Amino acid sequence: MASESSKNESASDTTHFGYEQVPVAEKRGRVAGVFTSVAHKYDLMNDLMSLGIHRVWKRFAIDLAGVRPGEKVLDVAGGTGDLAREFARAAGPRGLVILSDINAAMLGEGRKRLVDHGLVNVPAVQANAEALPFAEGTFDCITIGFGLRNVTDKDAALRSMTRCLKPGGRLLVMEFSKPLNPLLGKAYDQYSFKLLPLMGRVVARDEASYRYLAESIRMHPDQQTLKGMMENAGLARVQVYNLSGGIVAVHRGFRLE
Ligand code: SAM
């Protein structure tokens, strides 16, 4: 079902929460429950689950974003702020980097971590990616890392992020995607459905949230479907960069006008 588009989500009364079918109005609350529950262990679990490789994926996206001094950057669904932190360093004192997330617990962890790194000038804004509270054409660069698959109406989120870009600005979507090699896919399935929930139970005392993680990845649109959705949202020159054999993909597109 990885190619399912979010068109179905907005057109019907139900949508998916992992493999479960739930009323559309319920999904946001269910996702909030997951991230409120895992917020305090989120960074530790990221390192454990990916054996630290999420740092390499993020480094790739940061380099591809190519933030320059003085630029305005918005990190949507920014959670604990891994991307925003590097963007703040790259944009420098003349730039503006905003960390945004729908979830207060994740945003709180993010703000704490930014301050721990001496970054006190990164505003944190609680906002839904589907309806961002920023003026049209504000940002040079917008990113959403491992966030889009949690959003109920992904098309609305892509349109909202595109609207907030300046003409010429870029949107980067980093998300779990579809492994290119079927053998890798099989091994990855074993890992996701056996080991991940076990780690969630032992480390975060929350098996269900990590089962949701595995399921939500399988329900997320694959590389080509997401590329099409970005183009439908008004982005051009959309390119796909597969990382770790397609386990993760970074999509970058530009708002031309
Ligand atoms: N970007 C961070 C990273 O890469 O480590 C955090 C990713 S975390 C897996 C997903 C984040 O998406 C959570 O912090 C969650 O609160 C946020 N999120 C979920 N639905 C959202 C929505 N509709 N709008 C904005 N953020 C959302």
CSV table of C-alpha atoms and ligand atoms in Angstrom, one decimal:
chain,number,residue,atom,x,y,z
A,1,MET,CA,0.0,0.0,0.0
A,2,ALA,CA,3.0,2.3,-0.1
A,3,SER,CA,1.7,3.9,-3.2
A,4,GLU,CA,-1.5,5.1,-1.6
A,5,SER,CA,-2.0,8.8,-2.1
A,6,SER,CA,-3.4,11.1,0.5
A,7,LYS,CA,-6.2,12.0,-1.9
A,8,ASN,CA,-8.1,9.0,-0.4
A,9,GLU,CA,-7.5,10.4,3.0
A,10,SER,CA,-9.2,13.8,2.4
A,11,ALA,CA,-12.0,12.3,0.2
A,12,SER,CA,-13.2,9.7,2.7
A,13,ASP,CA,-14.2,9.7,6.3
A,14,THR,CA,-11.5,7.3,7.4
A,15,THR,CA,-7.8,7.2,7.0
A,16,HIS,CA,-4.9,5.0,8.1
A,17,PHE,CA,-3.1,5.1,11.4
A,18,GLY,CA,-0.4,2.5,10.7
A,19,TYR,CA,-2.4,-0.5,9.5
A,20,GLU,CA,-5.5,0.6,11.4
A,21,GLN,CA,-8.4,2.4,9.7
A,22,VAL,CA,-9.5,5.3,11.8
A,23,PRO,CA,-11.9,8.3,11.4
A,24,VAL,CA,-10.0,11.2,9.8
A,25,ALA,CA,-10.8,13.4,12.8
A,26,GLU,CA,-9.1,10.9,15.1
A,27,LYS,CA,-5.8,10.5,13.3
A,28,ARG,CA,-4.1,13.8,14.5
A,29,GLY,CA,-4.9,12.9,18.1
A,30,ARG,CA,-3.6,9.4,17.7
A,31,VAL,CA,-0.3,10.7,16.2
A,32,ALA,CA,0.0,13.2,19.0
A,33,GLY,CA,-0.3,10.4,21.5
A,34,VAL,CA,2.6,8.6,19.9
A,35,PHE,CA,5.0,11.5,19.9
A,36,THR,CA,3.9,12.8,23.3
A,37,SER,CA,4.7,9.3,24.6
A,38,VAL,CA,8.1,8.9,22.9
A,39,ALA,CA,9.4,12.6,23.2
A,40,HIS,CA,11.6,12.0,26.2
A,41,LYS,CA,13.3,9.0,24.6
A,42,TYR,CA,13.1,10.1,21.0
A,43,ASP,CA,16.8,10.9,20.4
A,44,LEU,CA,18.1,7.8,22.2
A,45,MET,CA,15.7,5.6,20.2
A,46,ASN,CA,16.7,7.2,16.9
A,47,ASP,CA,20.3,6.4,17.6
A,48,LEU,CA,19.5,2.8,18.7
A,49,MET,CA,17.0,2.0,16.0
A,50,SER,CA,19.2,3.2,13.1
A,51,LEU,CA,22.5,2.4,14.7
A,52,GLY,CA,23.3,6.1,14.4
A,53,ILE,CA,22.7,6.1,10.6
A,54,HIS,CA,19.9,8.7,10.9
A,55,ARG,CA,22.7,11.2,11.5
A,56,VAL,CA,24.2,10.4,8.1
A,57,TRP,CA,20.8,10.7,6.4
A,58,LYS,CA,20.3,14.0,8.1
A,59,ARG,CA,23.8,15.2,7.1
A,60,PHE,CA,22.9,14.4,3.5
A,61,ALA,CA,19.7,16.5,3.6
A,62,ILE,CA,21.4,19.4,5.4
A,63,ASP,CA,24.1,19.5,2.6
A,64,LEU,CA,21.4,19.2,-0.1
A,65,ALA,CA,19.5,22.0,1.5
A,66,GLY,CA,22.6,24.2,1.0
A,67,VAL,CA,21.5,26.9,3.5
A,68,ARG,CA,23.5,30.1,3.1
A,69,PRO,CA,24.2,32.9,5.5
A,70,GLY,CA,21.2,35.3,5.8
A,71,GLU,CA,18.6,32.8,4.5
A,72,LYS,CA,15.2,32.2,6.1
A,73,VAL,CA,14.5,28.5,6.8
A,74,LEU,CA,11.5,26.7,8.3
A,75,ASP,CA,11.9,23.1,9.6
A,76,VAL,CA,8.4,21.6,9.7
A,77,ALA,CA,7.7,18.7,12.0
A,78,GLY,CA,11.2,19.5,13.3
A,79,GLY,CA,10.8,17.6,16.6
A,80,THR,CA,14.0,17.7,18.7
A,81,GLY,CA,15.7,20.0,16.2
A,82,ASP,CA,18.5,18.0,14.5
A,83,LEU,CA,18.0,19.9,11.2
A,84,ALA,CA,17.1,23.3,12.6
A,85,ARG,CA,20.3,23.3,14.7
A,86,GLU,CA,22.5,22.9,11.6
A,87,PHE,CA,20.5,25.3,9.6
A,88,ALA,CA,20.8,27.9,12.4
A,89,ARG,CA,24.6,27.6,12.2
A,90,ALA,CA,24.6,27.8,8.4
A,91,ALA,CA,22.1,30.8,8.2
A,92,GLY,CA,24.1,32.7,10.9
A,93,PRO,CA,23.1,35.8,12.8
A,94,ARG,CA,21.6,37.5,9.7
A,95,GLY,CA,19.4,34.6,8.9
A,96,LEU,CA,16.2,33.2,10.5
A,97,VAL,CA,15.6,29.6,11.3
A,98,ILE,CA,12.2,28.5,12.8
A,99,LEU,CA,11.7,25.1,14.4
A,100,SER,CA,8.0,24.1,14.1
A,101,ASP,CA,6.1,21.0,15.1
A,102,ILE,CA,2.5,20.2,15.9
A,103,ASN,CA,3.4,18.5,19.2
A,104,ALA,CA,4.2,20.6,22.3
A,105,ALA,CA,6.2,17.8,24.0
A,106,MET,CA,8.5,17.3,20.9
A,107,LEU,CA,8.9,21.0,20.5
A,108,GLY,CA,9.8,21.3,24.2
A,109,GLU,CA,12.5,18.7,23.8
A,110,GLY,CA,13.7,20.5,20.6
A,111,ARG,CA,13.9,23.9,22.3
A,112,LYS,CA,15.8,22.4,25.2
A,113,ARG,CA,18.3,20.8,22.9
A,114,LEU,CA,18.8,24.0,20.9
A,115,VAL,CA,19.5,26.0,24.0
A,116,ASP,CA,21.9,23.3,25.2
A,117,HIS,CA,23.8,23.9,21.9
A,118,GLY,CA,23.9,27.6,22.6
A,119,LEU,CA,21.3,28.4,20.0
A,120,VAL,CA,18.9,30.8,21.7
A,121,ASN,CA,17.7,32.6,18.7
A,122,VAL,CA,15.7,29.8,17.0
A,123,PRO,CA,12.0,30.5,17.5
A,124,ALA,CA,9.8,27.4,18.1
A,125,VAL,CA,6.4,27.6,16.7
A,126,GLN,CA,3.6,25.0,17.3
A,127,ALA,CA,1.9,24.5,14.0
A,128,ASN,CA,0.2,21.9,11.8
A,129,ALA,CA,2.0,21.3,8.6
A,130,GLU,CA,-1.4,21.2,6.8
A,131,ALA,CA,-2.0,24.9,7.6
A,132,LEU,CA,1.2,26.8,8.3
A,133,PRO,CA,0.7,30.2,10.0
A,134,PHE,CA,3.3,32.0,7.8
A,135,ALA,CA,2.8,34.5,5.1
A,136,GLU,CA,3.0,33.4,1.5
A,137,GLY,CA,6.6,33.5,0.1
A,138,THR,CA,8.4,33.8,3.4
A,139,PHE,CA,11.1,31.2,3.3
A,140,ASP,CA,14.1,30.4,1.1
A,141,CYS,CA,14.1,26.8,2.3
A,142,ILE,CA,11.6,24.5,4.0
A,143,THR,CA,12.3,21.0,5.3
A,144,ILE,CA,10.2,18.2,6.7
A,145,GLY,CA,12.2,15.3,8.0
A,146,PHE,CA,10.5,12.0,8.9
A,147,GLY,CA,7.3,14.1,9.5
A,148,LEU,CA,5.2,13.9,6.4
A,149,ARG,CA,4.1,10.3,6.9
A,150,ASN,CA,2.4,11.3,10.1
A,151,VAL,CA,0.4,14.1,8.6
A,152,THR,CA,-3.3,13.3,7.9
A,153,ASP,CA,-3.7,15.3,4.6
A,154,LYS,CA,-0.3,15.1,3.0
A,155,ASP,CA,-1.4,17.0,-0.1
A,156,ALA,CA,-2.6,19.9,2.0
A,157,ALA,CA,0.8,19.9,3.8
A,158,LEU,CA,2.7,20.0,0.6
A,159,ARG,CA,0.6,22.8,-0.7
A,160,SER,CA,1.0,24.7,2.5
A,161,MET,CA,4.8,24.4,2.5
A,162,THR,CA,5.0,25.4,-1.1
A,163,ARG,CA,2.9,28.5,-0.5
A,164,CYS,CA,5.3,29.6,2.3
A,165,LEU,CA,8.3,29.3,0.0
A,166,LYS,CA,9.7,32.4,-1.8
A,167,PRO,CA,9.7,32.0,-5.6
A,168,GLY,CA,13.0,30.1,-6.3
A,169,GLY,CA,12.8,28.5,-2.8
A,170,ARG,CA,13.3,24.8,-2.2
A,171,LEU,CA,11.3,22.2,-0.2
A,172,LEU,CA,13.1,19.1,1.0
A,173,VAL,CA,11.1,16.1,2.2
A,174,MET,CA,13.1,13.4,3.9
A,175,GLU,CA,11.1,10.3,4.7
A,176,PHE,CA,11.3,6.5,5.0
A,177,SER,CA,10.6,5.1,1.6
A,178,LYS,CA,10.6,1.9,-0.4
A,179,PRO,CA,13.8,-0.2,-0.5
A,180,LEU,CA,14.9,-0.7,-4.1
A,181,ASN,CA,16.0,-4.3,-3.7
A,182,PRO,CA,13.4,-6.9,-2.7
A,183,LEU,CA,15.9,-8.8,-0.6
A,184,LEU,CA,16.8,-5.7,1.3
A,185,GLY,CA,13.0,-5.1,1.7
A,186,LYS,CA,12.5,-8.6,3.2
A,187,ALA,CA,15.3,-8.1,5.7
A,188,TYR,CA,14.1,-4.6,6.6
A,189,ASP,CA,10.5,-6.0,7.2
A,190,GLN,CA,11.9,-8.6,9.6
A,191,TYR,CA,13.8,-5.9,11.4
A,192,SER,CA,10.9,-3.4,11.5
A,193,PHE,CA,8.2,-5.8,12.7
A,194,LYS,CA,10.3,-8.0,15.1
A,195,LEU,CA,13.1,-5.9,16.5
A,196,LEU,CA,11.7,-2.3,16.5
A,197,PRO,CA,8.6,-3.0,18.7
A,198,LEU,CA,10.9,-5.1,21.0
A,199,MET,CA,13.3,-2.1,21.3
A,200,GLY,CA,10.3,0.2,21.9
A,201,ARG,CA,9.1,-2.1,24.7
A,202,VAL,CA,12.4,-2.4,26.4
A,203,VAL,CA,13.9,1.1,26.0
A,204,ALA,CA,10.9,3.4,25.8
A,205,ARG,CA,8.4,1.1,27.5
A,206,ASP,CA,6.1,1.7,24.5
A,207,GLU,CA,5.8,-1.1,22.0
A,208,ALA,CA,2.7,0.2,20.3
A,209,SER,CA,4.3,3.5,19.2
A,210,TYR,CA,7.2,1.6,17.6
A,211,ARG,CA,4.8,-0.8,15.9
A,212,TYR,CA,3.0,2.3,14.5
A,213,LEU,CA,6.4,3.6,13.2
A,214,ALA,CA,6.9,0.4,11.2
A,215,GLU,CA,3.4,0.4,9.9
A,216,SER,CA,3.3,4.1,9.0
A,217,ILE,CA,6.4,3.6,6.9
A,218,ARG,CA,4.7,0.9,4.9
A,219,MET,CA,1.7,3.1,4.3
A,220,HIS,CA,3.7,6.1,3.1
A,221,PRO,CA,3.7,6.9,-0.6
A,222,ASP,CA,6.7,5.4,-2.4
A,223,GLN,CA,9.4,7.5,-4.2
A,224,GLN,CA,7.6,8.1,-7.5
A,225,THR,CA,4.2,8.7,-5.9
A,226,LEU,CA,5.6,11.3,-3.5
A,227,LYS,CA,7.4,13.0,-6.4
A,228,GLY,CA,4.0,13.3,-8.3
A,229,MET,CA,2.4,14.7,-5.2
A,230,MET,CA,5.1,17.3,-4.9
A,231,GLU,CA,4.6,18.3,-8.5
A,232,ASN,CA,0.8,18.5,-8.0
A,233,ALA,CA,1.5,20.8,-5.1
A,234,GLY,CA,3.2,23.2,-7.5
A,235,LEU,CA,6.8,22.3,-7.1
A,236,ALA,CA,9.1,21.9,-10.1
A,237,ARG,CA,12.4,20.1,-10.9
A,238,VAL,CA,11.6,17.5,-8.2
A,239,GLN,CA,14.5,15.1,-7.7
A,240,VAL,CA,14.7,12.0,-5.6
A,241,TYR,CA,17.8,10.9,-3.7
A,242,ASN,CA,17.7,7.3,-2.4
A,243,LEU,CA,19.7,6.7,0.8
A,244,SER,CA,20.6,3.3,2.2
A,245,GLY,CA,19.1,1.5,-0.8
A,246,GLY,CA,15.8,3.4,-0.7
A,247,ILE,CA,15.1,2.8,3.0
A,248,VAL,CA,15.1,6.6,3.1
A,249,ALA,CA,14.5,9.1,0.3
A,250,VAL,CA,15.1,12.8,0.1
A,251,HIS,CA,12.9,14.6,-2.4
A,252,ARG,CA,13.9,18.2,-3.3
A,253,GLY,CA,11.7,20.5,-5.4
A,254,PHE,CA,11.5,24.2,-6.2
A,255,ARG,CA,8.8,26.8,-6.2
A,256,LEU,CA,9.4,28.5,-9.5
A,257,GLU,CA,6.9,31.4,-9.2
B,1,SAM,N1,12.2,16.1,12.1
B,1,SAM,C1,12.6,15.4,13.3
B,1,SAM,C2,13.7,14.4,13.1
B,1,SAM,O1,13.9,14.1,11.9
B,1,SAM,O2,14.2,13.9,14.0
B,1,SAM,C3,11.4,14.7,14.0
B,1,SAM,C4,10.7,13.7,13.3
B,1,SAM,S1,9.5,12.8,14.2
B,1,SAM,C5,9.6,11.2,13.6
B,1,SAM,C6,8.0,13.3,13.4
B,1,SAM,C7,7.5,14.6,13.9
B,1,SAM,O3,6.3,15.0,13.2
B,1,SAM,C8,7.0,14.6,15.4
B,1,SAM,O4,7.7,15.6,16.1
B,1,SAM,C9,5.5,15.0,15.3
B,1,SAM,O5,5.0,15.7,16.4
B,1,SAM,C10,5.5,15.8,14.0
B,1,SAM,N2,4.1,15.9,13.3
B,1,SAM,C11,3.2,14.9,13.2
B,1,SAM,N3,2.1,15.4,12.5
B,1,SAM,C12,2.4,16.7,12.3
B,1,SAM,C13,1.7,17.7,11.6
B,1,SAM,N4,0.4,17.5,11.1
B,1,SAM,N5,2.2,18.9,11.5
B,1,SAM,C14,3.5,19.2,12.0
B,1,SAM,N6,4.2,18.2,12.7
B,1,SAM,C15,3.7,17.0,12.8
